[in-house]
Amino acid sequence: MSTASTPGVVRDTVDGPVKTGPSGPAPTTSGTRTAYPLYVAGKLGGAVVSLLAVLVTSFFLFRIIPGDPVKAMTHGVPTSAEQLATLRKQFGLDLPLWQQFTDYCGRALTGDLGTSYQFHAPVGELIAAKLPATLLLTGVAVVIYSALGLWLGTRSAWRNGSLSDRLNTGVALTLWSVPSFWLGLLLIIVFSVGIGPIPGMFPTGGMESGDTSGFGYVLDVAHHMVLPVATLVAVGYAQTLLVMRSSLLDEMGGDYLTTARAKGLRDDLVRRRHAVPNALLPTVTMVFINLGHVAAGSILVETVFSWPGLGGLFYQALSVPDLPLVQGLFVVFAGAMILMNLLADLLYPLLDPRVGR
């Protein structure tokens, strides 16, 4: 038998006294302890399901690309029907589609992504050889435009309606709508070829000149990185700025900010200690998605600047089509995005304890 309960008192139940408050029973410590592990388990399960879906999609998606890989590889070379049949058997293209699929999934789950048709080398080795160049280019770009976008987005939202806010937002919207390959070509024309009084100052493409070593090699690579990094930063920072600005504007009318100001805190402290941390959740997702793009690189930008990374390799594989290489790259790109989204989900409860409870 229990007594009538009122907010803020202790009521007796058959299980013992339970503390209550204005909103009902207070949360128990045991419930809090079990909530986060269950949250993590759910996110891990979702990531595994997503990765399996990527494996299935990567196989069937590129099978609908028009073209015969064997004929594309022997283009311009006199080849008999018997030789074409031999090549198809060598690559396993003569097997039924369901058998090709099961073989592909079985190898992929053990880490074997197959052998490239055109390079005659394991797909994993080709990806590992090109990955450092992509990580260098897109990694530097992501760090720069994430920091720049967060800083400018915070300032624009806090000074909403000011001249600087309108200018930053207008530039960001313009750059966000510009295709990255078009911007890259424009930068090549202006700063590599030269136009009017502007001389050509940077290489048109590639990662190095090939005749340097030591510290000179580092400077040479940095010189080649300027235009592709500038292209990625120009497009990437705009998206981060707009997301951060929108998130912070949603927090601007919060009562907790009014309370913080009433306590006498300076406006700068109110922004840094209270408003920005609460506005970070959507931006954290954006930053982690950008980190996922580090592995994927930017296919169009790498192609425009002839950067020897995964983006250029994907373009080469797609032109054949080199099915094992295209599928392997697709799995790596999608896997990186799934991993970064998983890390963002696991970080959410640390930024906002309400998530995952």
Tab-separated table of C-alpha atoms in Angstrom:
chain	number	residue	atom	x	y	z
A	1	MET	CA	0.000	0.000	0.000
A	2	SER	CA	1.338	3.453	-0.834
A	3	THR	CA	0.524	6.931	0.331
A	4	ALA	CA	-0.492	9.775	-1.969
A	5	SER	CA	2.570	11.379	-3.425
A	6	THR	CA	3.304	15.063	-3.720
A	7	PRO	CA	6.217	16.647	-5.598
A	8	GLY	CA	9.485	16.671	-3.682
A	9	VAL	CA	8.525	14.052	-1.042
A	10	VAL	CA	9.253	10.403	-0.537
A	11	ARG	CA	6.504	7.901	-1.188
A	12	ASP	CA	6.489	4.328	0.075
A	13	THR	CA	5.961	1.457	-2.329
A	14	VAL	CA	6.207	-2.265	-2.046
A	15	ASP	CA	9.749	-1.965	-3.402
A	16	GLY	CA	10.829	0.661	-0.899
A	17	PRO	CA	10.981	4.450	-0.766
A	18	VAL	CA	11.296	6.293	-4.069
A	19	LYS	CA	12.252	9.945	-4.342
A	20	THR	CA	10.023	12.042	-6.527
A	21	GLY	CA	10.201	15.530	-7.929
A	22	PRO	CA	8.058	17.880	-9.963
A	23	SER	CA	8.555	15.743	-13.052
A	24	GLY	CA	8.043	12.365	-11.403
A	25	PRO	CA	10.544	9.799	-10.157
A	26	ALA	CA	14.162	10.911	-10.146
A	27	PRO	CA	16.456	9.033	-12.545
A	28	THR	CA	18.300	6.173	-10.942
A	29	THR	CA	22.048	5.691	-11.133
A	30	SER	CA	21.682	2.145	-12.447
A	31	GLY	CA	19.503	3.375	-15.328
A	32	THR	CA	22.110	5.971	-16.258
A	33	ARG	CA	24.860	3.352	-16.152
A	34	THR	CA	23.062	0.990	-18.506
A	35	ALA	CA	21.744	3.624	-20.915
A	36	TYR	CA	25.068	4.498	-22.558
A	37	PRO	CA	26.212	0.883	-23.180
A	38	LEU	CA	22.835	0.149	-24.780
A	39	TYR	CA	23.184	3.318	-26.863
A	40	VAL	CA	26.678	2.260	-27.995
A	41	ALA	CA	25.501	-1.259	-28.826
A	42	GLY	CA	22.669	0.111	-30.941
A	43	LYS	CA	25.000	2.412	-32.872
A	44	LEU	CA	27.537	-0.383	-33.435
A	45	GLY	CA	24.790	-2.657	-34.726
A	46	GLY	CA	23.598	0.050	-37.091
A	47	ALA	CA	27.140	0.574	-38.386
A	48	VAL	CA	27.558	-3.148	-39.087
A	49	VAL	CA	24.240	-3.276	-40.965
A	50	SER	CA	25.249	-0.195	-42.975
A	51	LEU	CA	28.571	-1.772	-43.916
A	52	LEU	CA	26.854	-4.957	-45.087
A	53	ALA	CA	24.479	-2.823	-47.157
A	54	VAL	CA	27.511	-1.093	-48.704
A	55	LEU	CA	28.983	-4.452	-49.723
A	56	VAL	CA	25.758	-5.412	-51.472
A	57	THR	CA	25.345	-2.020	-53.101
A	58	SER	CA	28.947	-1.830	-54.306
A	59	PHE	CA	28.564	-5.127	-56.171
A	60	PHE	CA	25.294	-4.468	-57.985
A	61	LEU	CA	25.686	-0.719	-58.498
A	62	PHE	CA	28.696	-0.974	-60.783
A	63	ARG	CA	27.326	-3.969	-62.661
A	64	ILE	CA	24.804	-1.655	-64.335
A	65	ILE	CA	27.540	0.570	-65.805
A	66	PRO	CA	27.464	0.156	-69.589
A	67	GLY	CA	30.560	-1.372	-71.146
A	68	ASP	CA	32.498	-4.608	-71.200
A	69	PRO	CA	35.666	-4.494	-69.052
A	70	VAL	CA	37.414	-7.115	-71.196
A	71	LYS	CA	36.692	-5.293	-74.453
A	72	ALA	CA	37.739	-1.992	-72.894
A	73	MET	CA	41.082	-3.421	-71.786
A	74	THR	CA	41.767	-4.946	-75.229
A	75	HIS	CA	40.614	-1.865	-77.146
A	76	GLY	CA	42.837	-1.318	-80.161
A	77	VAL	CA	44.463	-4.737	-79.821
A	78	PRO	CA	43.431	-7.514	-82.244
A	79	THR	CA	41.766	-10.112	-80.016
A	80	SER	CA	39.932	-13.252	-81.027
A	81	ALA	CA	36.698	-14.484	-79.484
A	82	GLU	CA	38.610	-17.317	-77.817
A	83	GLN	CA	41.022	-14.868	-76.196
A	84	LEU	CA	38.137	-12.723	-74.948
A	85	ALA	CA	36.488	-15.816	-73.452
A	86	THR	CA	39.778	-16.754	-71.775
A	87	LEU	CA	40.073	-13.299	-70.217
A	88	ARG	CA	36.490	-13.396	-68.970
A	89	LYS	CA	37.161	-16.777	-67.372
A	90	GLN	CA	40.383	-15.456	-65.830
A	91	PHE	CA	38.516	-12.534	-64.231
A	92	GLY	CA	35.542	-14.670	-63.209
A	93	LEU	CA	33.141	-12.773	-65.459
A	94	ASP	CA	31.861	-15.998	-67.016
A	95	LEU	CA	30.330	-17.148	-63.705
A	96	PRO	CA	26.644	-16.633	-62.886
A	97	LEU	CA	25.916	-13.307	-61.196
A	98	TRP	CA	24.873	-14.928	-57.913
A	99	GLN	CA	28.165	-16.840	-57.741
A	100	GLN	CA	30.166	-13.706	-58.485
A	101	PHE	CA	28.297	-12.001	-55.654
A	102	THR	CA	28.905	-14.731	-53.080
A	103	ASP	CA	32.588	-14.953	-54.027
A	104	TYR	CA	32.932	-11.182	-53.735
A	105	CYS	CA	31.251	-11.019	-50.310
A	106	GLY	CA	33.274	-13.954	-49.011
A	107	ARG	CA	36.562	-12.334	-50.020
A	108	ALA	CA	35.543	-8.842	-48.851
A	109	LEU	CA	34.623	-10.080	-45.365
A	110	THR	CA	38.157	-11.496	-45.033
A	111	GLY	CA	39.768	-8.254	-46.240
A	112	ASP	CA	40.454	-9.417	-49.800
A	113	LEU	CA	39.079	-6.807	-52.235
A	114	GLY	CA	40.149	-8.725	-55.326
A	115	THR	CA	42.651	-8.043	-58.121
A	116	SER	CA	42.522	-5.061	-60.433
A	117	TYR	CA	41.778	-5.843	-64.092
A	118	GLN	CA	43.956	-3.109	-65.559
A	119	PHE	CA	46.818	-2.970	-63.041
A	120	HIS	CA	46.979	-6.745	-62.349
A	121	ALA	CA	47.668	-6.044	-58.681
A	122	PRO	CA	45.703	-6.562	-55.450
A	123	VAL	CA	43.168	-3.787	-54.902
A	124	GLY	CA	44.229	-3.396	-51.274
A	125	GLU	CA	47.837	-2.674	-52.295
A	126	LEU	CA	46.760	-0.111	-54.900
A	127	ILE	CA	44.584	1.688	-52.349
A	128	ALA	CA	47.350	1.643	-49.729
A	129	ALA	CA	49.805	3.137	-52.235
A	130	LYS	CA	47.518	6.058	-53.140
A	131	LEU	CA	46.036	6.686	-49.685
A	132	PRO	CA	48.888	8.860	-48.245
A	133	ALA	CA	48.566	11.447	-51.032
A	134	THR	CA	44.809	11.719	-50.469
A	135	LEU	CA	45.174	11.930	-46.679
A	136	LEU	CA	47.738	14.707	-47.065
A	137	LEU	CA	45.651	16.805	-49.442
A	138	THR	CA	42.185	16.427	-47.942
A	139	GLY	CA	43.433	16.169	-44.361
A	140	VAL	CA	45.078	19.597	-44.538
A	141	ALA	CA	42.014	21.041	-46.273
A	142	VAL	CA	39.559	19.607	-43.709
A	143	VAL	CA	41.528	20.980	-40.745
A	144	ILE	CA	41.701	24.444	-42.309
A	145	TYR	CA	38.105	24.777	-43.460
A	146	SER	CA	36.611	23.209	-40.314
A	147	ALA	CA	38.454	25.673	-38.067
A	148	LEU	CA	37.707	28.591	-40.402
A	149	GLY	CA	34.039	27.664	-40.750
A	150	LEU	CA	33.519	27.253	-36.991
A	151	TRP	CA	35.183	30.580	-36.226
A	152	LEU	CA	33.411	32.616	-38.900
A	153	GLY	CA	30.076	30.870	-38.292
A	154	THR	CA	30.220	31.709	-34.587
A	155	ARG	CA	31.076	35.353	-35.231
A	156	SER	CA	28.388	35.725	-37.900
A	157	ALA	CA	25.635	34.296	-35.680
A	158	TRP	CA	26.672	36.330	-32.648
A	159	ARG	CA	26.599	39.502	-34.756
A	160	ASN	CA	23.488	38.537	-36.663
A	161	GLY	CA	22.406	41.202	-39.144
A	162	SER	CA	25.664	43.135	-39.074
A	163	LEU	CA	27.653	44.046	-42.176
A	164	SER	CA	30.231	41.318	-41.475
A	165	ASP	CA	27.464	38.732	-41.025
A	166	ARG	CA	25.835	39.639	-44.344
A	167	LEU	CA	29.190	39.620	-46.099
A	168	ASN	CA	30.273	36.262	-44.647
A	169	THR	CA	26.917	34.647	-45.373
A	170	GLY	CA	26.806	35.967	-48.937
A	171	VAL	CA	30.313	34.734	-49.723
A	172	ALA	CA	29.594	31.357	-48.115
A	173	LEU	CA	26.367	30.853	-50.061
A	174	THR	CA	28.134	31.763	-53.299
A	175	LEU	CA	31.062	29.399	-52.748
A	176	TRP	CA	28.808	26.574	-51.537
A	177	SER	CA	26.904	26.723	-54.828
A	178	VAL	CA	30.057	26.704	-56.986
A	179	PRO	CA	31.060	23.275	-58.419
A	180	SER	CA	34.465	22.340	-57.051
A	181	PHE	CA	35.847	21.217	-60.429
A	182	TRP	CA	34.816	24.545	-62.019
A	183	LEU	CA	36.482	26.517	-59.234
A	184	GLY	CA	39.618	24.388	-59.606
A	185	LEU	CA	39.782	25.046	-63.350
A	186	LEU	CA	39.294	28.760	-62.711
A	187	LEU	CA	42.181	28.814	-60.223
A	188	ILE	CA	44.405	26.989	-62.715
A	189	ILE	CA	43.617	29.547	-65.419
A	190	VAL	CA	44.263	32.510	-63.127
A	191	PHE	CA	47.152	31.367	-60.935
A	192	SER	CA	48.852	28.620	-62.970
A	193	VAL	CA	48.555	29.810	-66.556
A	194	GLY	CA	48.292	33.489	-65.655
A	195	ILE	CA	45.810	36.078	-66.833
A	196	GLY	CA	46.390	39.795	-67.399
A	197	PRO	CA	48.750	41.230	-64.769
A	198	ILE	CA	48.583	38.021	-62.688
A	199	PRO	CA	51.538	35.742	-63.547
A	200	GLY	CA	51.427	31.955	-63.345
A	201	MET	CA	52.714	31.195	-59.856
A	202	PHE	CA	51.672	27.596	-59.154
A	203	PRO	CA	51.933	24.237	-60.967
A	204	THR	CA	48.987	23.137	-63.073
A	205	GLY	CA	48.888	19.680	-61.493
A	206	GLY	CA	50.733	16.802	-59.916
A	207	MET	CA	52.169	16.399	-56.447
A	208	GLU	CA	55.873	17.059	-57.029
A	209	SER	CA	58.344	18.239	-59.641
A	210	GLY	CA	60.530	15.149	-59.292
A	211	ASP	CA	63.889	16.912	-58.970
A	212	THR	CA	63.958	17.827	-55.275
A	213	SER	CA	64.852	16.103	-52.024
A	214	GLY	CA	64.927	16.783	-48.299
A	215	PHE	CA	63.393	20.070	-47.177
A	216	GLY	CA	63.220	21.195	-50.790
A	217	TYR	CA	60.892	18.257	-51.467
A	218	VAL	CA	58.582	19.364	-48.636
A	219	LEU	CA	58.419	22.893	-50.059
A	220	ASP	CA	57.811	21.502	-53.546
A	221	VAL	CA	54.878	19.369	-52.365
A	222	ALA	CA	53.467	22.332	-50.405
A	223	HIS	CA	53.771	24.467	-53.553
A	224	HIS	CA	51.772	21.887	-55.544
A	225	MET	CA	49.141	21.697	-52.764
A	226	VAL	CA	48.235	25.386	-52.697
A	227	LEU	CA	45.606	25.431	-55.462
A	228	PRO	CA	43.863	22.080	-54.737
A	229	VAL	CA	43.755	22.860	-51.006
A	230	ALA	CA	42.404	26.351	-51.737
A	231	THR	CA	39.668	24.782	-53.889
A	232	LEU	CA	38.626	22.339	-51.170
A	233	VAL	CA	38.769	25.002	-48.447
A	234	ALA	CA	36.688	27.491	-50.437
A	235	VAL	CA	33.842	25.008	-50.880
A	236	GLY	CA	34.148	23.217	-47.523
A	237	TYR	CA	34.361	26.184	-45.156
A	238	ALA	CA	31.147	27.636	-46.558
A	239	GLN	CA	29.109	24.599	-45.549
A	240	THR	CA	30.622	24.500	-42.051
A	241	LEU	CA	30.029	28.225	-41.565
A	242	LEU	CA	26.363	28.033	-42.537
A	243	VAL	CA	25.669	25.011	-40.324
A	244	MET	CA	27.417	26.558	-37.308
A	245	ARG	CA	25.680	29.903	-37.838
A	246	SER	CA	22.242	28.272	-38.034
A	247	SER	CA	22.851	26.144	-34.920
A	248	LEU	CA	24.049	29.095	-32.869
A	249	LEU	CA	21.125	31.278	-33.952
A	250	ASP	CA	18.772	28.579	-32.623
A	251	GLU	CA	20.450	28.878	-29.217
A	252	MET	CA	20.526	32.674	-29.083
A	253	GLY	CA	17.105	33.030	-27.456
A	254	GLY	CA	17.713	30.458	-24.746
A	255	ASP	CA	16.845	31.366	-21.158
A	256	TYR	CA	20.186	30.014	-19.958
A	257	LEU	CA	21.982	32.761	-21.926
A	258	THR	CA	19.815	35.426	-20.298
A	259	THR	CA	20.632	33.926	-16.905
A	260	ALA	CA	24.350	33.903	-17.714
A	261	ARG	CA	24.249	37.570	-18.677
A	262	ALA	CA	22.255	38.383	-15.538
A	263	LYS	CA	25.063	36.889	-13.467
A	264	GLY	CA	27.373	39.523	-14.912
A	265	LEU	CA	29.355	37.371	-17.331
A	266	ARG	CA	30.989	39.163	-20.226
A	267	ASP	CA	29.398	38.674	-23.629
A	268	ASP	CA	32.483	36.833	-24.879
A	269	LEU	CA	32.320	34.351	-22.005
A	270	VAL	CA	28.588	33.809	-22.541
A	271	ARG	CA	29.299	32.909	-26.157
A	272	ARG	CA	32.294	30.644	-25.541
A	273	ARG	CA	31.191	28.871	-22.366
A	274	HIS	CA	27.441	28.558	-22.880
A	275	ALA	CA	26.153	29.223	-26.395
A	276	VAL	CA	28.823	27.586	-28.542
A	277	PRO	CA	28.997	24.229	-26.657
A	278	ASN	CA	25.225	23.821	-26.952
A	279	ALA	CA	25.307	24.644	-30.665
A	280	LEU	CA	28.065	22.180	-31.488
A	281	LEU	CA	26.029	18.992	-32.005
A	282	PRO	CA	25.003	19.587	-35.648
A	283	THR	CA	28.434	20.999	-36.405
A	284	VAL	CA	30.151	17.977	-34.855
A	285	THR	CA	28.260	15.802	-37.324
A	286	MET	CA	29.452	18.027	-40.161
A	287	VAL	CA	33.076	17.913	-38.962
A	288	PHE	CA	33.059	14.126	-38.676
A	289	ILE	CA	31.481	13.785	-42.114
A	290	ASN	CA	34.296	15.979	-43.408
A	291	LEU	CA	36.795	13.680	-41.706
A	292	GLY	CA	35.138	10.789	-43.530
A	293	HIS	CA	35.833	12.640	-46.754
A	294	VAL	CA	39.540	12.547	-45.895
A	295	ALA	CA	39.674	8.919	-47.036
A	296	ALA	CA	37.440	9.551	-50.029
A	297	GLY	CA	39.277	12.680	-50.995
A	298	SER	CA	37.649	14.716	-53.720
A	299	ILE	CA	37.434	12.787	-56.956
A	300	LEU	CA	36.779	15.825	-59.132
A	301	VAL	CA	39.417	18.046	-57.505
A	302	GLU	CA	42.079	15.322	-57.618
A	303	THR	CA	41.236	14.675	-61.265
A	304	VAL	CA	41.390	18.364	-62.217
A	305	PHE	CA	44.767	18.843	-60.533
A	306	SER	CA	46.138	15.397	-61.511
A	307	TRP	CA	46.719	14.631	-57.843
A	308	PRO	CA	47.979	11.033	-57.435
A	309	GLY	CA	45.439	9.975	-54.808
A	310	LEU	CA	42.391	7.785	-54.432
A	311	GLY	CA	40.171	10.221	-56.323
A	312	GLY	CA	42.283	9.961	-59.472
A	313	LEU	CA	42.516	6.198	-59.037
A	314	PHE	CA	38.715	5.952	-58.804
A	315	TYR	CA	38.344	7.972	-62.008
A	316	GLN	CA	40.774	5.658	-63.828
A	317	ALA	CA	38.975	2.565	-62.541
A	318	LEU	CA	35.560	3.921	-63.496
A	319	SER	CA	36.615	4.647	-67.084
A	320	VAL	CA	37.305	0.939	-67.856
A	321	PRO	CA	35.282	-0.105	-65.707
A	322	ASP	CA	37.730	-1.963	-63.459
A	323	LEU	CA	35.067	-3.619	-61.302
A	324	PRO	CA	37.219	-4.949	-58.415
A	325	LEU	CA	39.030	-1.626	-58.044
A	326	VAL	CA	35.852	0.447	-58.279
A	327	GLN	CA	34.100	-1.794	-55.747
A	328	GLY	CA	37.067	-1.728	-53.371
A	329	LEU	CA	37.329	2.057	-53.478
A	330	PHE	CA	33.584	2.406	-52.964
A	331	VAL	CA	33.762	0.185	-49.872
A	332	VAL	CA	36.691	2.205	-48.480
A	333	PHE	CA	34.957	5.529	-49.125
A	334	ALA	CA	31.634	4.411	-47.624
A	335	GLY	CA	33.358	2.604	-44.740
A	336	ALA	CA	35.195	5.790	-43.782
A	337	MET	CA	31.923	7.710	-43.726
A	338	ILE	CA	30.226	5.030	-41.618
A	339	LEU	CA	33.123	5.028	-39.148
A	340	MET	CA	33.122	8.816	-38.784
A	341	ASN	CA	29.344	8.913	-38.287
A	342	LEU	CA	29.690	6.209	-35.637
A	343	LEU	CA	32.364	8.219	-33.805
A	344	ALA	CA	30.159	11.321	-33.958
A	345	ASP	CA	27.231	9.362	-32.490
A	346	LEU	CA	29.427	8.022	-29.679
A	347	LEU	CA	30.706	11.527	-28.929
A	348	TYR	CA	27.227	13.084	-28.690
A	349	PRO	CA	26.457	11.889	-25.117
A	350	LEU	CA	29.744	13.386	-23.942
A	351	LEU	CA	28.782	16.789	-25.357
A	352	ASP	CA	25.118	16.589	-24.335
A	353	PRO	CA	24.170	14.105	-21.564
A	354	ARG	CA	20.559	14.171	-22.744
A	355	VAL	CA	21.550	12.154	-25.838
A	356	GLY	CA	21.451	8.404	-25.326
A	357	ARG	CA	19.490	8.555	-22.070
